[in-house]
Amino acid sequence: MSSKIILTGDRPTGRLHIGHYVGSLRNRVAIQNAGDYAKMFVFIADAQALTDNFDNPEKVRQNIIEVALDYLSVGLDPDKVTLFIQSQIPELTELTFYYMNLVTVARLQRNPTVKTEIQMRGFSAEGEEQAFGSGLPVGFFCYPISQAADITAFKATDVPVGEDQKPMIEQSVEIVRAFNRIYGETLVEPKAVLPSNEACLRLPGIDGKAKMSKSLGNCIYLSETAEEMHKKVMSMYTDPLHINLSDPGHIEGNTVFTYLDAFCRDEHFGLFWPEYANLDELKDHYRKGGLGDVKCKKFLEKILNAELEPVRARRKEFEKDIPAVYDILKKGSLAAEEVAAKTLDDVKKAMKIDYFNDADLIREQAARFNM
């Protein structure tokens, strides 16, 4: 029996997109189906989403069901995986508070993911020295500590994430090592599990931007119809120098080919474009010239539809019984809290703040005052 414990999750700030899919979701389903783990937890990080959506709780509330439907539609099975909502596990908040003493402000400021997210949200408009995180809620600043609480509460050994979350896992490891050094071996060190396909590490937006982002409006969502996706694929950024059909084309920075790297398999050519044996042959032709962007986009669209049509179909089935989806999340949250409560007990015992459970302490104090 494997000793691996898997934990991963997403913030409910909107529907999940194909960047999430190739970056983490597809990998989660593969791990689930392989069955090489002792336990697997997948959660909706609503408490973390509220740190920078504190003035719009309804946005987070509405997106809980969207993310849950995305999870179920890609193939996560509640009979094999514990699906839960972060805010329903109060032990996570308490662990976060204790871990705050193990991290310096300077270390949080150096976290690359925190810095990037702060810049994206416009919290720091001036030089970092004077205005780092100007207007930034403390809760958002402590996001890496909260994530460490999520991971360690379930004693996760493996955390499937996208490349942008790797610094968060590294900081979680630092917190685990600091805790174990000070209080004794209690917590488990996690490791990040990244996609093996380099193109999946950070899928760009359809406009060619460095990252697919809801805020930039450059996403293809898992829940989109084939018609909606068609418009987006046809509008994709390609090679601006590839003006005429005969012009040599460039692969690097060409969003269509980046997506093909992430999704295309050799068998897709036999199904949709038998003129080529594999992606390398298609790329060679594009580089030489004589191959139009529209043909490449249509090929990509067929591949995406083949991948996403089963996802769309499953989603429609789950949408028919929304109360049942909430029941899945409630059942998973209750099961997750039992696990987190045991870890919190271990942590409080190690920190010597389990006063009422420490019979030796009570006896010692009684003896001290009645000598």
Coordinates of C-alpha atoms in Angstrom, one line a residue:
M1 CA 0.0 0.0 0.0
S2 CA 1.4 3.4 -1.0
S3 CA 2.1 5.9 1.7
K4 CA 1.6 8.9 -0.6
I5 CA -0.9 11.5 0.5
I6 CA -2.0 13.8 -2.3
L7 CA -3.4 17.3 -1.7
T8 CA -4.2 20.1 -4.2
G9 CA -6.8 22.7 -4.8
D10 CA -8.0 25.9 -6.6
R11 CA -9.3 29.3 -5.6
P12 CA -13.0 29.8 -6.6
T13 CA -12.5 33.2 -8.3
G14 CA -14.1 32.0 -11.5
R15 CA -14.6 29.0 -13.7
L16 CA -11.5 26.8 -14.3
H17 CA -9.9 27.0 -17.7
I18 CA -7.7 24.7 -19.9
G19 CA -4.6 26.2 -18.3
H20 CA -5.7 24.7 -15.0
Y21 CA -6.6 21.5 -16.9
V22 CA -3.1 20.8 -18.4
G23 CA -1.3 22.4 -15.5
S24 CA -2.9 20.3 -12.7
L25 CA -6.4 18.9 -13.2
R26 CA -5.4 16.4 -15.9
N27 CA -2.6 15.2 -13.7
R28 CA -4.8 14.9 -10.7
V29 CA -7.2 12.6 -12.6
A30 CA -4.3 10.5 -13.8
I31 CA -3.0 10.1 -10.2
Q32 CA -6.5 9.3 -9.0
N33 CA -7.0 6.6 -11.6
A34 CA -3.5 5.1 -11.1
G35 CA -4.4 4.6 -7.5
D36 CA -0.8 4.9 -6.2
Y37 CA -1.7 6.8 -3.0
A38 CA -3.0 6.2 0.5
K39 CA -5.3 9.3 0.4
M40 CA -6.1 12.1 -2.0
F41 CA -7.7 15.4 -1.1
V42 CA -8.8 18.1 -3.5
F43 CA -10.3 21.3 -2.1
I44 CA -11.8 24.6 -3.1
A45 CA -9.7 27.4 -1.5
D46 CA -12.5 29.8 -0.7
A47 CA -10.9 31.3 2.4
Q48 CA -7.8 32.2 0.4
A49 CA -10.0 33.6 -2.4
L50 CA -11.6 36.0 0.2
T51 CA -8.3 37.5 1.0
D52 CA -8.4 39.6 -2.1
N53 CA -12.1 39.4 -2.7
F54 CA -13.1 40.4 0.8
D55 CA -15.4 43.1 -0.6
N56 CA -17.2 40.7 -3.0
P57 CA -18.0 37.6 -1.1
E58 CA -20.9 36.8 -3.4
K59 CA -18.4 36.2 -6.2
V60 CA -16.6 33.6 -4.2
R61 CA -19.9 32.1 -3.0
Q62 CA -21.2 31.7 -6.6
N63 CA -18.0 30.2 -7.9
I64 CA -17.9 27.4 -5.3
I65 CA -20.4 25.4 -7.4
E66 CA -18.6 26.3 -10.7
V67 CA -15.3 24.8 -9.4
A68 CA -17.0 21.8 -8.0
L69 CA -18.7 21.1 -11.3
D70 CA -15.4 21.5 -13.1
Y71 CA -13.8 19.0 -10.7
L72 CA -16.4 16.4 -11.2
S73 CA -16.7 17.0 -15.0
V74 CA -12.9 16.4 -15.6
G75 CA -13.3 13.0 -13.9
L76 CA -12.5 13.5 -10.2
D77 CA -14.4 10.8 -8.4
P78 CA -15.8 11.5 -4.9
D79 CA -15.6 7.8 -4.1
K80 CA -11.8 7.9 -4.6
V81 CA -11.0 11.5 -3.7
T82 CA -12.1 13.7 -0.7
L83 CA -13.5 16.9 -2.2
F84 CA -14.0 19.7 0.4
I85 CA -14.3 23.4 1.0
Q86 CA -11.4 25.1 2.8
S87 CA -13.5 27.4 5.0
Q88 CA -15.4 24.5 6.4
I89 CA -12.2 23.2 8.1
P90 CA -11.6 25.6 11.0
E91 CA -8.4 23.7 12.0
L92 CA -6.7 25.2 8.9
T93 CA -7.2 28.8 10.3
E94 CA -5.7 27.8 13.7
L95 CA -2.7 26.1 12.1
T96 CA -2.1 29.2 9.9
F97 CA -2.0 31.4 13.1
Y98 CA 0.6 29.1 14.7
Y99 CA 2.8 29.0 11.6
M100 CA 2.9 32.8 11.3
N101 CA 5.6 32.8 14.0
L102 CA 7.8 30.7 11.8
V103 CA 8.0 33.1 8.9
T104 CA 9.5 36.5 8.7
V105 CA 7.9 39.4 6.8
A106 CA 11.1 39.7 4.7
R107 CA 10.7 36.1 3.6
L108 CA 7.1 36.6 2.5
Q109 CA 8.1 39.7 0.6
R110 CA 10.7 37.6 -1.3
N111 CA 8.2 34.9 -2.3
P112 CA 8.0 35.2 -6.2
T113 CA 4.4 34.1 -6.4
V114 CA 3.3 36.7 -3.8
K115 CA 5.2 39.4 -5.6
T116 CA 3.7 38.5 -8.9
E117 CA 0.1 38.3 -7.6
I118 CA 0.6 41.7 -5.8
Q119 CA 1.7 43.3 -9.0
M120 CA -1.2 41.8 -11.0
R121 CA -3.7 43.1 -8.5
G122 CA -2.2 46.6 -8.4
F123 CA -1.5 46.6 -4.7
S124 CA 1.9 48.1 -5.1
A125 CA 2.1 50.9 -7.6
E126 CA 5.4 52.4 -6.6
G127 CA 8.8 51.1 -5.7
E128 CA 8.9 48.0 -3.6
E129 CA 11.1 49.6 -0.9
Q130 CA 8.5 52.3 -0.2
A131 CA 5.2 50.7 -1.1
F132 CA 5.5 46.9 -1.1
G133 CA 1.9 45.7 -1.0
S134 CA 0.4 49.1 -0.5
G135 CA -3.2 48.5 0.4
L136 CA -2.6 44.8 0.6
P137 CA -4.8 42.8 3.1
V138 CA -2.7 41.0 5.6
G139 CA -4.7 37.8 4.8
F140 CA -3.5 37.9 1.2
F141 CA 0.1 38.6 2.3
C142 CA 0.0 35.5 4.4
Y143 CA -1.3 33.3 1.6
P144 CA 1.8 31.1 1.6
I145 CA 1.4 30.4 5.3
S146 CA -2.3 29.5 4.8
Q147 CA -1.2 27.2 2.0
A148 CA 1.3 25.5 4.3
A149 CA -1.5 24.9 6.8
D150 CA -3.6 23.3 4.0
I151 CA -0.8 21.0 3.0
T152 CA 0.4 20.0 6.5
A153 CA -3.1 19.5 8.0
F154 CA -3.5 16.4 5.8
K155 CA 0.2 15.4 6.0
A156 CA 0.4 15.6 2.3
T157 CA 3.5 14.2 0.7
D158 CA 2.7 15.1 -2.9
V159 CA 1.1 18.4 -4.2
P160 CA 0.2 18.5 -7.9
V161 CA 0.5 22.2 -8.9
G162 CA 1.3 24.4 -11.8
E163 CA 4.7 25.9 -12.1
D164 CA 3.7 29.3 -10.7
Q165 CA 2.8 27.6 -7.4
K166 CA 6.2 26.0 -6.9
P167 CA 7.6 28.8 -4.7
M168 CA 4.6 28.2 -2.4
I169 CA 5.5 24.6 -1.9
E170 CA 9.1 25.6 -1.2
Q171 CA 7.9 27.9 1.5
S172 CA 5.7 25.2 3.0
V173 CA 8.8 23.0 3.2
E174 CA 10.6 25.8 5.1
I175 CA 7.8 26.1 7.6
V176 CA 7.7 22.3 8.1
R177 CA 11.4 22.2 8.8
A178 CA 11.3 25.2 11.1
F179 CA 8.4 23.7 13.1
N180 CA 10.1 20.3 13.4
R181 CA 13.4 21.8 14.4
I182 CA 11.8 23.9 17.2
Y183 CA 9.0 21.6 18.5
G184 CA 10.1 18.1 17.4
E185 CA 9.3 15.9 14.4
T186 CA 5.6 16.4 13.8
L187 CA 4.9 17.6 10.3
V188 CA 5.5 16.0 6.9
E189 CA 7.6 17.6 4.2
P190 CA 5.6 18.0 0.9
K191 CA 7.0 18.0 -2.6
A192 CA 5.5 19.7 -5.7
V193 CA 4.3 17.4 -8.5
L194 CA 4.7 19.3 -11.8
P195 CA 3.4 18.3 -15.3
S196 CA 6.1 16.4 -17.2
N197 CA 5.2 18.2 -20.5
E198 CA 7.0 21.6 -20.5
A199 CA 4.2 23.2 -22.5
C200 CA 1.8 22.5 -19.7
L201 CA 3.8 24.3 -17.0
R202 CA 2.3 27.7 -17.9
L203 CA -0.1 27.7 -20.8
P204 CA -0.3 31.2 -22.3
G205 CA -3.5 33.0 -23.0
I206 CA -5.1 33.0 -26.4
D207 CA -3.7 36.5 -27.0
G208 CA -0.2 35.3 -26.5
K209 CA 0.2 36.8 -23.1
A210 CA 2.6 34.9 -20.7
K211 CA -0.3 33.4 -18.6
M212 CA -3.9 32.4 -19.2
S213 CA -5.7 34.6 -16.7
K214 CA -9.4 35.2 -15.9
S215 CA -8.7 38.9 -15.2
L216 CA -7.1 39.3 -18.7
G217 CA -10.0 37.7 -20.4
N218 CA -7.8 35.4 -22.5
C219 CA -9.0 32.0 -21.2
I220 CA -10.7 29.0 -22.8
Y221 CA -12.9 27.7 -20.0
L222 CA -13.7 24.0 -19.5
S223 CA -17.4 24.7 -19.3
E224 CA -17.5 26.6 -22.6
T225 CA -19.6 25.3 -25.5
A226 CA -18.0 24.2 -28.7
E227 CA -19.3 27.3 -30.4
E228 CA -17.7 29.6 -27.8
M229 CA -14.4 27.8 -28.0
H230 CA -14.4 28.0 -31.8
K231 CA -14.5 31.8 -31.7
K232 CA -11.6 31.9 -29.3
V233 CA -9.4 29.4 -31.2
M234 CA -10.0 31.3 -34.5
S235 CA -8.9 34.5 -32.7
M236 CA -5.7 33.0 -31.3
Y237 CA -2.4 34.8 -31.6
T238 CA 0.0 33.1 -34.0
D239 CA 3.1 34.4 -35.9
P240 CA 2.7 38.1 -36.8
L241 CA 5.4 37.7 -39.5
H242 CA 3.5 34.8 -41.2
I243 CA 1.4 37.1 -43.4
N244 CA 1.3 35.2 -46.7
L245 CA 0.8 31.4 -47.1
S246 CA 4.2 31.0 -48.6
D247 CA 6.0 32.9 -45.7
P248 CA 8.1 30.8 -43.4
G249 CA 6.4 30.5 -40.0
H250 CA 7.8 30.7 -36.5
I251 CA 6.9 28.2 -33.8
E252 CA 8.3 29.9 -30.8
G253 CA 5.8 32.2 -29.2
N254 CA 3.1 31.0 -31.5
T255 CA 0.1 30.2 -29.2
V256 CA -1.5 27.6 -31.5
F257 CA 1.7 25.5 -31.5
T258 CA 2.1 25.9 -27.7
Y259 CA -1.4 24.5 -27.3
L260 CA -0.6 21.7 -29.7
D261 CA 2.4 20.9 -27.6
A262 CA 0.2 20.6 -24.6
F263 CA -2.7 18.7 -26.1
C264 CA -1.6 16.9 -29.3
R265 CA -0.8 13.2 -29.5
D266 CA 0.3 11.2 -32.5
E267 CA -3.1 9.5 -32.8
H268 CA -4.7 12.9 -33.4
F269 CA -3.1 13.0 -36.9
G270 CA -4.6 9.7 -37.9
L271 CA -8.0 11.0 -36.8
F272 CA -8.0 14.6 -38.0
W273 CA -5.0 15.3 -40.3
P274 CA -3.5 12.1 -41.8
E275 CA -1.3 14.2 -44.1
Y276 CA 1.2 14.3 -41.2
A277 CA 2.5 11.5 -39.0
N278 CA 3.2 13.6 -35.9
L279 CA 3.6 17.2 -34.6
D280 CA 7.2 17.4 -35.6
E281 CA 6.3 17.0 -39.3
L282 CA 3.6 19.6 -39.0
K283 CA 6.0 22.1 -37.4
D284 CA 8.6 21.5 -40.1
H285 CA 6.1 22.3 -42.8
Y286 CA 5.0 25.4 -41.0
R287 CA 8.6 26.6 -40.6
K288 CA 9.3 26.1 -44.3
G289 CA 6.2 28.0 -45.5
G290 CA 3.2 26.9 -47.5
L291 CA 0.9 26.1 -44.5
G292 CA -1.8 28.5 -43.3
D293 CA -2.6 29.5 -39.7
V294 CA -6.3 28.7 -40.2
K295 CA -5.7 25.0 -41.0
C296 CA -3.5 24.7 -37.9
K297 CA -6.2 26.4 -35.8
K298 CA -8.9 24.0 -37.1
F299 CA -6.7 21.1 -36.3
L300 CA -6.2 22.4 -32.8
E301 CA -10.0 23.0 -32.4
K302 CA -10.7 19.3 -33.3
I303 CA -8.2 18.1 -30.7
L304 CA -9.6 20.4 -28.0
N305 CA -13.2 19.3 -28.8
A306 CA -12.1 15.6 -28.6
E307 CA -10.6 16.3 -25.2
L308 CA -13.3 18.5 -23.8
E309 CA -16.5 17.0 -25.2
P310 CA -16.6 14.2 -22.5
V311 CA -16.0 17.0 -19.9
R312 CA -18.9 19.0 -21.2
A313 CA -21.2 15.9 -21.2
R314 CA -20.3 15.0 -17.6
R315 CA -20.9 18.6 -16.5
K316 CA -24.4 18.6 -18.0
E317 CA -25.2 15.4 -16.0
F318 CA -24.0 16.9 -12.7
E319 CA -25.8 20.2 -13.4
K320 CA -29.1 18.3 -13.3
D321 CA -28.7 17.7 -9.5
I322 CA -26.9 20.6 -7.9
P323 CA -28.1 19.7 -4.3
A324 CA -26.2 16.3 -4.8
V325 CA -23.0 18.2 -5.7
Y326 CA -23.3 20.2 -2.4
D327 CA -23.9 17.0 -0.6
I328 CA -20.6 15.6 -2.0
L329 CA -18.8 18.7 -0.8
K330 CA -20.4 18.5 2.7
K331 CA -19.6 14.9 3.1
G332 CA -16.0 15.5 2.0
S333 CA -15.6 18.5 4.3
L334 CA -16.7 16.5 7.3
A335 CA -14.2 13.7 6.4
A336 CA -11.4 16.3 5.8
E337 CA -12.1 18.0 9.2
E338 CA -11.6 14.7 11.0
V339 CA -8.1 14.4 9.5
A340 CA -7.2 18.0 10.1
A341 CA -8.3 17.8 13.7
K342 CA -5.9 14.9 14.4
T343 CA -3.0 16.9 12.9
L344 CA -4.0 20.0 15.0
D345 CA -3.9 17.8 18.1
D346 CA -0.4 16.7 17.2
V347 CA 0.7 20.3 16.6
K348 CA -0.7 21.6 19.9
K349 CA 0.9 18.7 21.8
A350 CA 4.3 19.5 20.2
M351 CA 3.9 23.2 21.0
K352 CA 2.9 22.3 24.6
I353 CA -0.4 24.1 24.4
D354 CA -2.6 21.0 24.9
Y355 CA -3.1 22.0 28.5
F356 CA -6.3 20.1 29.2
N357 CA -5.1 16.9 27.6
D358 CA -1.8 16.8 29.5
A359 CA -2.5 14.9 32.6
D360 CA 1.2 15.0 33.7
L361 CA 1.1 18.8 33.5
I362 CA -2.0 19.0 35.7
R363 CA -0.4 16.6 38.3
E364 CA 2.9 18.5 38.3
Q365 CA 1.2 21.8 38.9
A366 CA -1.1 20.4 41.6
A367 CA 1.9 19.0 43.4
R368 CA 3.9 22.3 43.0
F369 CA 1.1 24.3 44.7
N370 CA 0.4 21.7 47.4
M371 CA 3.9 20.9 48.6

